[in-house]
Short mmCIF file of N, CA and C and ligand atoms in Angstrom, two decimals:
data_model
loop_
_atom_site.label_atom_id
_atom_site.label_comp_id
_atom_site.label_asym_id
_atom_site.label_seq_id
_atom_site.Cartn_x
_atom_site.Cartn_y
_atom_site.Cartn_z
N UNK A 3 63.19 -113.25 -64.54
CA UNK A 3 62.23 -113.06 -63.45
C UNK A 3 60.90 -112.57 -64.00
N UNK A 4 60.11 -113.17 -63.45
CA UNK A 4 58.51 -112.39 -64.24
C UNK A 4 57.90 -112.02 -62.98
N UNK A 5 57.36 -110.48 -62.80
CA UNK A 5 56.73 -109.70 -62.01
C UNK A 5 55.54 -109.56 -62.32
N UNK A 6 54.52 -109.89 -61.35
CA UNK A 6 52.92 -109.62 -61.89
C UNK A 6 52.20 -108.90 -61.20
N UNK A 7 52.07 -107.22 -61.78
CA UNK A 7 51.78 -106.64 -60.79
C UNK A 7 50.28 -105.39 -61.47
N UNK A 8 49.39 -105.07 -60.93
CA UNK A 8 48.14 -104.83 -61.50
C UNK A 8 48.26 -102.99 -61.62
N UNK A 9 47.62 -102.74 -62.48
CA UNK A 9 47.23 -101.60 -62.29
C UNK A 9 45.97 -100.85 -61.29
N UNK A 10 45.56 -99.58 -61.13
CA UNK A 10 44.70 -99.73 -60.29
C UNK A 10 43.08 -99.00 -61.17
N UNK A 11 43.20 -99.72 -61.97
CA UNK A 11 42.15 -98.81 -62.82
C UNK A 11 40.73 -99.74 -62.92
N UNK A 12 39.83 -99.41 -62.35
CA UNK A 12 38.39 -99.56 -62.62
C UNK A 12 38.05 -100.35 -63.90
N UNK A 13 38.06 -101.45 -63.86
CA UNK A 13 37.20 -101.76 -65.62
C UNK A 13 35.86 -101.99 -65.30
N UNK A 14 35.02 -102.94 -65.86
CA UNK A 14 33.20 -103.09 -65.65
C UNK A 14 32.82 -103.99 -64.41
N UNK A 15 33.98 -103.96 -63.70
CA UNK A 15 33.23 -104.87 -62.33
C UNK A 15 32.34 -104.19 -61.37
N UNK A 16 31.67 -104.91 -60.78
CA UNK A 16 30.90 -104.90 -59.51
C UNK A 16 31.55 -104.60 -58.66
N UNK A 17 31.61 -103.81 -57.77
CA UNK A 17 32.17 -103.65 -55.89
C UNK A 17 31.03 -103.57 -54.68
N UNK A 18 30.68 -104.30 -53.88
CA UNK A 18 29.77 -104.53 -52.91
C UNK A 18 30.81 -103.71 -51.55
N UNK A 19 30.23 -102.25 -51.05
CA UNK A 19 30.64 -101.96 -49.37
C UNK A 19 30.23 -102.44 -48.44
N UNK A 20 30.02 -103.24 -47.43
CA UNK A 20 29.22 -102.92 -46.76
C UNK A 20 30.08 -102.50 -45.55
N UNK A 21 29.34 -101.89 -44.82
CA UNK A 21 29.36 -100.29 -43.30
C UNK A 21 29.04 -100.66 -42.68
N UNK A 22 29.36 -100.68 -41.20
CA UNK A 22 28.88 -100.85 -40.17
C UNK A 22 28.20 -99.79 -39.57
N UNK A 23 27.10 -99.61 -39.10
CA UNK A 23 26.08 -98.52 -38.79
C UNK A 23 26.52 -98.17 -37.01
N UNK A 24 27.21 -99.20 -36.39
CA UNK A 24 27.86 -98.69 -35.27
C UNK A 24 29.29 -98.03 -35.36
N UNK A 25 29.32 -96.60 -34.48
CA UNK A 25 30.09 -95.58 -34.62
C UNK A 25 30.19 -94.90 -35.78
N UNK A 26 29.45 -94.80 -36.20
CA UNK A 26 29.22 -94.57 -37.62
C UNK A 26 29.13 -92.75 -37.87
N UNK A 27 29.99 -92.65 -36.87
CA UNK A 27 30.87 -91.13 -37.01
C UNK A 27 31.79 -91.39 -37.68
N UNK A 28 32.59 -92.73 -37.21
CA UNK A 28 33.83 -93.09 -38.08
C UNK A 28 33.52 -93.62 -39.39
N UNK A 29 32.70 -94.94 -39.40
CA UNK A 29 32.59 -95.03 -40.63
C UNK A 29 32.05 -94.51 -41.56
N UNK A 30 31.34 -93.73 -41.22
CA UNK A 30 30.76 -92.82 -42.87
C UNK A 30 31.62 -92.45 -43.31
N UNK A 31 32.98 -91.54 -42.52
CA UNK A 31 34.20 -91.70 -43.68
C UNK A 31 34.88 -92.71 -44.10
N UNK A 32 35.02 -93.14 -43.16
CA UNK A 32 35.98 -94.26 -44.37
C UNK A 32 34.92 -94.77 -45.33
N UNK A 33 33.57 -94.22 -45.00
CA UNK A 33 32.72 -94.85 -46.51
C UNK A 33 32.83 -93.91 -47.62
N UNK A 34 33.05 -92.65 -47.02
CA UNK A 34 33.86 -91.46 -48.35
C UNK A 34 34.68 -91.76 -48.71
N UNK A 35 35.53 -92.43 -47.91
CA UNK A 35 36.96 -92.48 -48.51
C UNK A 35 37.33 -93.63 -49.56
N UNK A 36 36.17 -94.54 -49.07
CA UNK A 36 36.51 -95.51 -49.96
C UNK A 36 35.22 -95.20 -51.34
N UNK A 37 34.33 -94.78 -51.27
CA UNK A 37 33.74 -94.46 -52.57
C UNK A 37 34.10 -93.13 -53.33
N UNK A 38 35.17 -92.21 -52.50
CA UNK A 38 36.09 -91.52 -53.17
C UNK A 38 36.96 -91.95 -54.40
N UNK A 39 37.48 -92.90 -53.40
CA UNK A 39 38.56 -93.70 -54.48
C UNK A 39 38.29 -94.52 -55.38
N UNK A 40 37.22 -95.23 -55.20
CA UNK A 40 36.38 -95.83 -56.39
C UNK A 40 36.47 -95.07 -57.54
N UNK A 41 35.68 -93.89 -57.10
CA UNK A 41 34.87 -92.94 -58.48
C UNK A 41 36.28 -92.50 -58.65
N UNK A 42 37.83 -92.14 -58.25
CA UNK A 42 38.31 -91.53 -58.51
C UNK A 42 39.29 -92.43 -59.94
N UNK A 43 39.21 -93.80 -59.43
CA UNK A 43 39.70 -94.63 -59.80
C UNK A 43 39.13 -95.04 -61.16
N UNK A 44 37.85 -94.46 -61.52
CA UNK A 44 37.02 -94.94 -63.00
C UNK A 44 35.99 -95.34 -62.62
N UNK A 45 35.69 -96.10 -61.55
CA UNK A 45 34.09 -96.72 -61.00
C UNK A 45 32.97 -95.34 -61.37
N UNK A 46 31.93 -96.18 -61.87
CA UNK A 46 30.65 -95.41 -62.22
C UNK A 46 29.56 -95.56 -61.04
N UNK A 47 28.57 -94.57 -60.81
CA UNK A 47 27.39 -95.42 -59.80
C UNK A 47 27.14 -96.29 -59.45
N UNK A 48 26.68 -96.93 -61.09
CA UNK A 48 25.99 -98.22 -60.99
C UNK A 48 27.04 -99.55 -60.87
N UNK A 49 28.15 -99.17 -60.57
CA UNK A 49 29.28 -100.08 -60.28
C UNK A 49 29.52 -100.27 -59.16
N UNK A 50 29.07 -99.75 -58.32
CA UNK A 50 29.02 -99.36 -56.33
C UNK A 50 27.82 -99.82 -55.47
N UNK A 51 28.04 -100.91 -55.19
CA UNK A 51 27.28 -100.86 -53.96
C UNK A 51 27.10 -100.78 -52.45
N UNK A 52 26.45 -99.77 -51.78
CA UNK A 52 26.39 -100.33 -50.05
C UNK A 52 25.52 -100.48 -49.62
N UNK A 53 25.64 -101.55 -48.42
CA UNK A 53 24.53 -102.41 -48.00
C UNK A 53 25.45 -101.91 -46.35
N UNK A 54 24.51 -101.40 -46.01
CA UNK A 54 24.76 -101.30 -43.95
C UNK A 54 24.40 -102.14 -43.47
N UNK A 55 25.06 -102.43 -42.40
CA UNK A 55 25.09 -103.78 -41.09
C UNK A 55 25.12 -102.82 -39.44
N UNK A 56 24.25 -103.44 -38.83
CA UNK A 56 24.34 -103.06 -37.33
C UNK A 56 25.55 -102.99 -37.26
N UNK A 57 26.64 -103.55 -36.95
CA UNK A 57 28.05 -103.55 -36.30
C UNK A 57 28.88 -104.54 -37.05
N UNK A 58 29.99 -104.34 -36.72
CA UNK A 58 31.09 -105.00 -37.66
C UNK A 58 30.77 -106.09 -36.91
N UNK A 59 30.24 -106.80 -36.20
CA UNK A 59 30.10 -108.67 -35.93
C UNK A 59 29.19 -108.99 -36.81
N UNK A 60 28.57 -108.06 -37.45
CA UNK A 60 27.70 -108.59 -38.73
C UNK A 60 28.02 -108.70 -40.15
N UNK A 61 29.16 -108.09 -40.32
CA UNK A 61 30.38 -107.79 -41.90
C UNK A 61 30.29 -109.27 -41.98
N UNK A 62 30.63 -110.18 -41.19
CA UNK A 62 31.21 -111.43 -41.86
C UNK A 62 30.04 -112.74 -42.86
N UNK A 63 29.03 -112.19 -41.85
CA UNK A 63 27.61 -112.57 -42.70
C UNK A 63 27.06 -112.20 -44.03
N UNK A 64 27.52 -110.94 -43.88
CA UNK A 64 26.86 -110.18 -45.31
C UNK A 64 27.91 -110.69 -46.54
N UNK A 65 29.21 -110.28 -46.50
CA UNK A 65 29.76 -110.45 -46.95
C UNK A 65 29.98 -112.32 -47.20
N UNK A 66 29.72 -112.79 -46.81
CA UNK A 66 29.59 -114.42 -47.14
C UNK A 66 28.30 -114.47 -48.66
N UNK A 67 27.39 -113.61 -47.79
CA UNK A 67 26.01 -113.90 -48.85
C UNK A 67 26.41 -113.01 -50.31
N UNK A 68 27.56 -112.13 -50.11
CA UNK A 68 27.43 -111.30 -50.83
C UNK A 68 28.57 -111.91 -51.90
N UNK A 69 29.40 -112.57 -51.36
CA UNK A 69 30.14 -113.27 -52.16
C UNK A 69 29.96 -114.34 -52.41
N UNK A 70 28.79 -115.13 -52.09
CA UNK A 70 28.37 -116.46 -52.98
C UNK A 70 27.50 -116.05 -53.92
N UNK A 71 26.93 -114.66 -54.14
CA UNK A 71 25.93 -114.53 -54.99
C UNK A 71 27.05 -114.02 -56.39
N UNK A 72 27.86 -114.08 -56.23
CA UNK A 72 29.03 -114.04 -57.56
C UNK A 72 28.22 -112.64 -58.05
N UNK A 73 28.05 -111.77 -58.05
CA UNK A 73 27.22 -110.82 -58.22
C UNK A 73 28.66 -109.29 -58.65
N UNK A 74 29.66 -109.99 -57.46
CA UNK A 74 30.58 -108.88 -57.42
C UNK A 74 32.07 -109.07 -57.58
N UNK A 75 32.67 -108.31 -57.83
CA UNK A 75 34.53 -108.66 -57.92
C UNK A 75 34.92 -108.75 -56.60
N UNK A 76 34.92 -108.10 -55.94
CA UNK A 76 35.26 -107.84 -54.48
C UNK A 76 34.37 -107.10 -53.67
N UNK A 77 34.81 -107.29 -52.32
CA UNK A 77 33.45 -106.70 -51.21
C UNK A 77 34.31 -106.19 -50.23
N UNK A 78 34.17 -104.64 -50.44
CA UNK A 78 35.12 -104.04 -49.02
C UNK A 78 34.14 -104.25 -47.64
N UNK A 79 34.49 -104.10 -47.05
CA UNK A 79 34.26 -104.03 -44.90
C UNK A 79 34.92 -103.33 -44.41
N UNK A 80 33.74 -102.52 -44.12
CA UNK A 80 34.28 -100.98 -43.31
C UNK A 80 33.54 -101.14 -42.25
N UNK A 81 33.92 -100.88 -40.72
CA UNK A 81 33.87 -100.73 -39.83
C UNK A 81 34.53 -100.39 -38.79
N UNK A 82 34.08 -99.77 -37.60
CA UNK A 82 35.24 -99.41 -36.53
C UNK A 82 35.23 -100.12 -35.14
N UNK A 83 35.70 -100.81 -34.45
CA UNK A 83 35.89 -101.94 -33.08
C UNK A 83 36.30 -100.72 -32.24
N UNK A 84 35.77 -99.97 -31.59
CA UNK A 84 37.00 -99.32 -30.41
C UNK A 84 36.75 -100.01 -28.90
N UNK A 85 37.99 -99.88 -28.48
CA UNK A 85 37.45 -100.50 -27.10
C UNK A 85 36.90 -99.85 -26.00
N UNK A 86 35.92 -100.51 -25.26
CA UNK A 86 35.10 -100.05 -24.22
C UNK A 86 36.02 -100.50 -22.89
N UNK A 87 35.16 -100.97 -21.68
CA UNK A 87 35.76 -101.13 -20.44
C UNK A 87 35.50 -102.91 -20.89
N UNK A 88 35.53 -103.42 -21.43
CA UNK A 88 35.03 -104.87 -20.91
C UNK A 88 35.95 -105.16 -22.19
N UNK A 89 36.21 -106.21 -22.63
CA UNK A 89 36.69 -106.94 -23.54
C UNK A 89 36.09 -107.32 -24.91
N UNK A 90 34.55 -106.75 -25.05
CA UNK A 90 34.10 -107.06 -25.94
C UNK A 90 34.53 -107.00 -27.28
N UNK A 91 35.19 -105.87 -27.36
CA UNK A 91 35.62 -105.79 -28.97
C UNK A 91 36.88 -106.79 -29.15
N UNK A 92 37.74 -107.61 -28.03
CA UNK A 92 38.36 -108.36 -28.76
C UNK A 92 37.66 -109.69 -29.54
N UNK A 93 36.18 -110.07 -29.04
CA UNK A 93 35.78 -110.98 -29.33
C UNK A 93 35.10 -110.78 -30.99
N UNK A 94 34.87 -109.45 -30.98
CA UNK A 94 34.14 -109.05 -32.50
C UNK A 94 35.39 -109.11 -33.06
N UNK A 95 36.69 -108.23 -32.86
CA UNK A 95 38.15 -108.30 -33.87
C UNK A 95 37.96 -109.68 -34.68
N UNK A 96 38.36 -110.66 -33.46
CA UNK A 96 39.00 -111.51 -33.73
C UNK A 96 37.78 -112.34 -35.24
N UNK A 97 36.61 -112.50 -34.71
CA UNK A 97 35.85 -113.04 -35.10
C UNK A 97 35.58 -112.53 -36.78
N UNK A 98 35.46 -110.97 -36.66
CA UNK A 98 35.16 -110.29 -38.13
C UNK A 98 36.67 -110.55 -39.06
N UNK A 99 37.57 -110.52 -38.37
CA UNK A 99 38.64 -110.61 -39.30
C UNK A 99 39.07 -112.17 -39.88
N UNK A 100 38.31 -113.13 -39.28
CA UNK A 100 38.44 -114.75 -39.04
C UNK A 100 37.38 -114.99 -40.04
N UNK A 101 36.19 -114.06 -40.05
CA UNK A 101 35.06 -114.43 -40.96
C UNK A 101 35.56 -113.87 -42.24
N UNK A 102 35.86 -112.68 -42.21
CA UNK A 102 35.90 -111.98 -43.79
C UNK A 102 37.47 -112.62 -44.37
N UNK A 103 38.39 -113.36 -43.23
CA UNK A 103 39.73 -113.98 -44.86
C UNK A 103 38.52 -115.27 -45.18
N UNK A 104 37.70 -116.93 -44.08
CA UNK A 104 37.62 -117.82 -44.10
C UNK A 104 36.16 -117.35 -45.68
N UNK A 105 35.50 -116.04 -46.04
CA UNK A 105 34.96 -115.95 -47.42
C UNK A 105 35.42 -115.65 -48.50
N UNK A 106 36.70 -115.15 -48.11
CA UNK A 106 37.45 -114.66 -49.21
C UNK A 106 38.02 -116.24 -49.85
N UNK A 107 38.45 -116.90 -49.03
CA UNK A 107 39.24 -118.19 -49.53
C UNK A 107 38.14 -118.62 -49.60
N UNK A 108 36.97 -119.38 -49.19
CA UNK A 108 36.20 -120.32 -49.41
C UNK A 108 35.62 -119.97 -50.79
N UNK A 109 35.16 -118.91 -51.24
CA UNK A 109 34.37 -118.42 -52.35
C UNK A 109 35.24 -118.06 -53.42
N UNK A 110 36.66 -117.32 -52.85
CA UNK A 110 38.04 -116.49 -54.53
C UNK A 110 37.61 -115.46 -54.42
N UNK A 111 36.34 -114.48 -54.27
CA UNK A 111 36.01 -113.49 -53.88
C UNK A 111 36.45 -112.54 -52.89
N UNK A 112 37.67 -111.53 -53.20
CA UNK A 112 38.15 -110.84 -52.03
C UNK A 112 37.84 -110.40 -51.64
N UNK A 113 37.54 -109.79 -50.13
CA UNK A 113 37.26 -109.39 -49.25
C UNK A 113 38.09 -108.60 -48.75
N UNK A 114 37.87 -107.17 -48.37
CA UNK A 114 38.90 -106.46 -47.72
C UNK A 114 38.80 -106.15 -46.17
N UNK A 115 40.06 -105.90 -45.27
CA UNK A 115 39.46 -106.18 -43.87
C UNK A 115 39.59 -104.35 -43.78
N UNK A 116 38.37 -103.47 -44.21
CA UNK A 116 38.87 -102.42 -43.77
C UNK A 116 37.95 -101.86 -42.16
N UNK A 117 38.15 -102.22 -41.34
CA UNK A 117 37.85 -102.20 -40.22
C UNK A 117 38.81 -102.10 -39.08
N UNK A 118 38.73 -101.02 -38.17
CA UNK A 118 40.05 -100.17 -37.75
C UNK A 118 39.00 -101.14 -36.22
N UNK A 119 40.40 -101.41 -35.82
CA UNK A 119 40.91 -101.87 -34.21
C UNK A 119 41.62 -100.88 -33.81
N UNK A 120 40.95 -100.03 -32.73
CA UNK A 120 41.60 -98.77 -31.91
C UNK A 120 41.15 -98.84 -30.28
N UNK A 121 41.98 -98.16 -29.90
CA UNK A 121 41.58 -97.90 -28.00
C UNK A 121 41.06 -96.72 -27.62
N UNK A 122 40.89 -95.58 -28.82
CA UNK A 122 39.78 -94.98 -28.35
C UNK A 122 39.59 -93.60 -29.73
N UNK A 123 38.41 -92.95 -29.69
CA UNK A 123 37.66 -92.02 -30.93
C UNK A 123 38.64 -91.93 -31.62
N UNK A 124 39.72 -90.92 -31.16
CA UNK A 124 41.05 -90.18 -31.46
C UNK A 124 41.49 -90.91 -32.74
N UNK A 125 41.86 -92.57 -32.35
CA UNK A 125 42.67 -93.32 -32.79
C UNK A 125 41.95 -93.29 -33.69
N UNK A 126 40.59 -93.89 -33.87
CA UNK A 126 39.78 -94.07 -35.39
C UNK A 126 39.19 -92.61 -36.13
N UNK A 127 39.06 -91.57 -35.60
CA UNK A 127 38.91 -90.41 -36.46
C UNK A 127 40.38 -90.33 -37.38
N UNK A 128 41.82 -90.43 -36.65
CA UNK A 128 42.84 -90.10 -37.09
C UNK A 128 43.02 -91.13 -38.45
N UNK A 129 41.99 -92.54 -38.27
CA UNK A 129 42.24 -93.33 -39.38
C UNK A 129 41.11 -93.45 -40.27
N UNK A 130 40.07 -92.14 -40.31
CA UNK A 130 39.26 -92.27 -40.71
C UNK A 130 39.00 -90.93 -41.54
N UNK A 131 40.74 -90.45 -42.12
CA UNK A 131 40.56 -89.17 -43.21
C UNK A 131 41.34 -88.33 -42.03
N UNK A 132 41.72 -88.25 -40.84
CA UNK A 132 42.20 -87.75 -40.06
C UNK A 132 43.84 -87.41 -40.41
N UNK A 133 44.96 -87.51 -39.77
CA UNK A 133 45.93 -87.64 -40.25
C UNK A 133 46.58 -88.75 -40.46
N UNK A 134 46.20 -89.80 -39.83
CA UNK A 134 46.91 -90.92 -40.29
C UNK A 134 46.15 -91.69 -41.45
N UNK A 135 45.27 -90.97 -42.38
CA UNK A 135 44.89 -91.77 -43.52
C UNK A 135 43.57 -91.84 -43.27
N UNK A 136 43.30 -93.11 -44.25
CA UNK A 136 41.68 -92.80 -44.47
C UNK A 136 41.63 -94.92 -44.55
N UNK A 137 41.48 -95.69 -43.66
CA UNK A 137 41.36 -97.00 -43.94
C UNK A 137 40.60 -97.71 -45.13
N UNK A 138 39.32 -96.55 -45.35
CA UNK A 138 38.71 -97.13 -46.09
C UNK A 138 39.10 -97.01 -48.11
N UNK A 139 39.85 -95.92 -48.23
CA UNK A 139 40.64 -95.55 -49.12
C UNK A 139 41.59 -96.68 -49.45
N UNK A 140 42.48 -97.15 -48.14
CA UNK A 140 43.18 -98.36 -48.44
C UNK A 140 42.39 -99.70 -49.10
N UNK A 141 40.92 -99.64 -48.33
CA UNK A 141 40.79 -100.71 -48.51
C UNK A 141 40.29 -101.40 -49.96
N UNK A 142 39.27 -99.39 -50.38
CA UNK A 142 38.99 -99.63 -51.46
C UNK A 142 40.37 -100.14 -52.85
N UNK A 143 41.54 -99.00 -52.68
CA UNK A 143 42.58 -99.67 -53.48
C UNK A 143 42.66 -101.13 -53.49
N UNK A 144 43.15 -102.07 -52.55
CA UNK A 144 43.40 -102.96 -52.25
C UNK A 144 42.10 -104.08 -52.96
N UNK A 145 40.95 -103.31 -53.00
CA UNK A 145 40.03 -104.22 -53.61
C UNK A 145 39.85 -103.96 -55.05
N UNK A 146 40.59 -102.81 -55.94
CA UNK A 146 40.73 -102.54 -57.34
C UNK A 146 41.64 -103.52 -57.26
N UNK A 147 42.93 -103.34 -56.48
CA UNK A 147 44.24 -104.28 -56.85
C UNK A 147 44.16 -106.06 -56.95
N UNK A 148 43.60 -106.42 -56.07
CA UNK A 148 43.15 -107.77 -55.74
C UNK A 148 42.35 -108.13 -57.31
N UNK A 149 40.98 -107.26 -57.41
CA UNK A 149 40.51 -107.75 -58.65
C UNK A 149 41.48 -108.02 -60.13
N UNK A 150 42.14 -107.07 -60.16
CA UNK A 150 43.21 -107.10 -61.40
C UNK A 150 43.93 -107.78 -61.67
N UNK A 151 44.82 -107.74 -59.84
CA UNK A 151 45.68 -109.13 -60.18
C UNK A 151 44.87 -110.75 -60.25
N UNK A 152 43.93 -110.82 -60.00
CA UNK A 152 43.74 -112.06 -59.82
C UNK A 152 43.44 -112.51 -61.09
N UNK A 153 42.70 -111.28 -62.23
CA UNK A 153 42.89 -110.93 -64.05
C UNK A 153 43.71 -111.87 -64.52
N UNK A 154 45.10 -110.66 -64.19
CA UNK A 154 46.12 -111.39 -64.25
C UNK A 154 46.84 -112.71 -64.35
N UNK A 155 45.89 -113.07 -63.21
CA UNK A 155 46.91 -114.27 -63.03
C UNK A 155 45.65 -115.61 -63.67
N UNK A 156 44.72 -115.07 -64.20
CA UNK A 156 43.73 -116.28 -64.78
C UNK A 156 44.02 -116.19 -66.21
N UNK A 157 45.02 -115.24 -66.55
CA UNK A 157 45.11 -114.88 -68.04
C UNK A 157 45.87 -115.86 -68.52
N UNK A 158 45.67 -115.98 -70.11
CA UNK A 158 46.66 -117.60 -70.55
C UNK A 158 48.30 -117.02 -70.62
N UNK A 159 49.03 -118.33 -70.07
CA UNK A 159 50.35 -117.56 -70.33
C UNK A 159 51.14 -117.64 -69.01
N UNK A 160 50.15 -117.16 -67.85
CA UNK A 160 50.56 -116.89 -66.45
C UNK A 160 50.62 -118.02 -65.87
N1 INI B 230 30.31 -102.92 -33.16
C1 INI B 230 31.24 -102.20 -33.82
O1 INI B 230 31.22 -102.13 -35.05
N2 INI B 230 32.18 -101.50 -33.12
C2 INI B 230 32.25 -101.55 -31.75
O2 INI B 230 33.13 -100.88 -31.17
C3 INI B 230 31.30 -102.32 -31.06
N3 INI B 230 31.36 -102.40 -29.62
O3 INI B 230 32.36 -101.99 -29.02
O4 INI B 230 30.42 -102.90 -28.97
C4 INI B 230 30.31 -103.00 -31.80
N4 INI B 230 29.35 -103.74 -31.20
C5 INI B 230 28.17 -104.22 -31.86
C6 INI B 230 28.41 -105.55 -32.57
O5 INI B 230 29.20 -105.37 -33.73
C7 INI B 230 27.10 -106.21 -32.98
O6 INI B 230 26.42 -105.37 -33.90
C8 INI B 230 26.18 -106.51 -31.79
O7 INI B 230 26.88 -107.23 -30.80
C9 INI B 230 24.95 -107.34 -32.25
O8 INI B 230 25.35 -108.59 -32.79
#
């Protein structure tokens, strides 16, 4: 059986954040949390970037431009959807999470969906370093892991 599985350690890549500037009580942490784990992980300064967006219906744009400019290994998306009285945030969910896999596959450039779908503050403070975790922490891992394995799997042999 051959197992291919990455470590989570920082080498000289690029990482592009970008934040959504709406509710951005929530996301500034998960923007700690995920440039926590970066730097904790080996990432240097100049290895980090964030670029803010009005609202997570705008993640899927940036992140398109940001991953055709081959510039970066991966591009986390942090943002928070909570719902109001009207339905609007199912139309941003659906849409930001439809945009950020259809760049990840079109470009090989991963994309992480760290953007919390909740029904109200509570729910996204609690996922935003609260007690149920820190989303953007996940997401940053998930975008060390993605880069490595994909190393991995371009390496001769595999
Ligand atoms: N943007 C969010 O990131 N979270 C929300 O909860 C939200 N709600 O509920 O309206 C939201 N709206 C703004 C949206 O993302 C766009 O910025 C806006 O529609 C302009 O295109």
């Amino acid at each position: 059986m051959n197992t291919i599985e990455s470590n989570l350690l920082v080498g000289n890549d690029q990482f592009a954040i970008i934040v959504s500037r709406f509710n951005d009580l929530v996301t500034r942490r998960l923007l700690d949390g995920a440039l926590d784990t970066f730097r904790r992980h080996g990432a240097k300064e100049e290895q980090l970037t964030v670029i803010w967006a009005p609202g997570s219906f705008e993640l899927p744009q940036l992140a398109q431009q940001l991953a055709t400019s081959k510039k970066y290994a991966a591009i986390v998306a942090l943002g928070a959807v909570i719902q109001g009285e009207t339905t609007h945030h199912d139309y941003i969910n659906h849409q930001v999470a439809a945009g950020l896999m259809r760049t990840a596959q079109e470009t090989g450039v991963p994309v992480m969906f760290g953007v919390l779908t909740c029904e109200n503050l509570d729910q996204a403070l609690n996922r935003a370093g609260g007690k149920a975790g820190n989303k953007g922490t996940e997401a940053a891992l998930a975008a060390i892991e993605m880069v490595n394995t994909l190393k991995l799997l371009k390496s001769p042999g595999v």
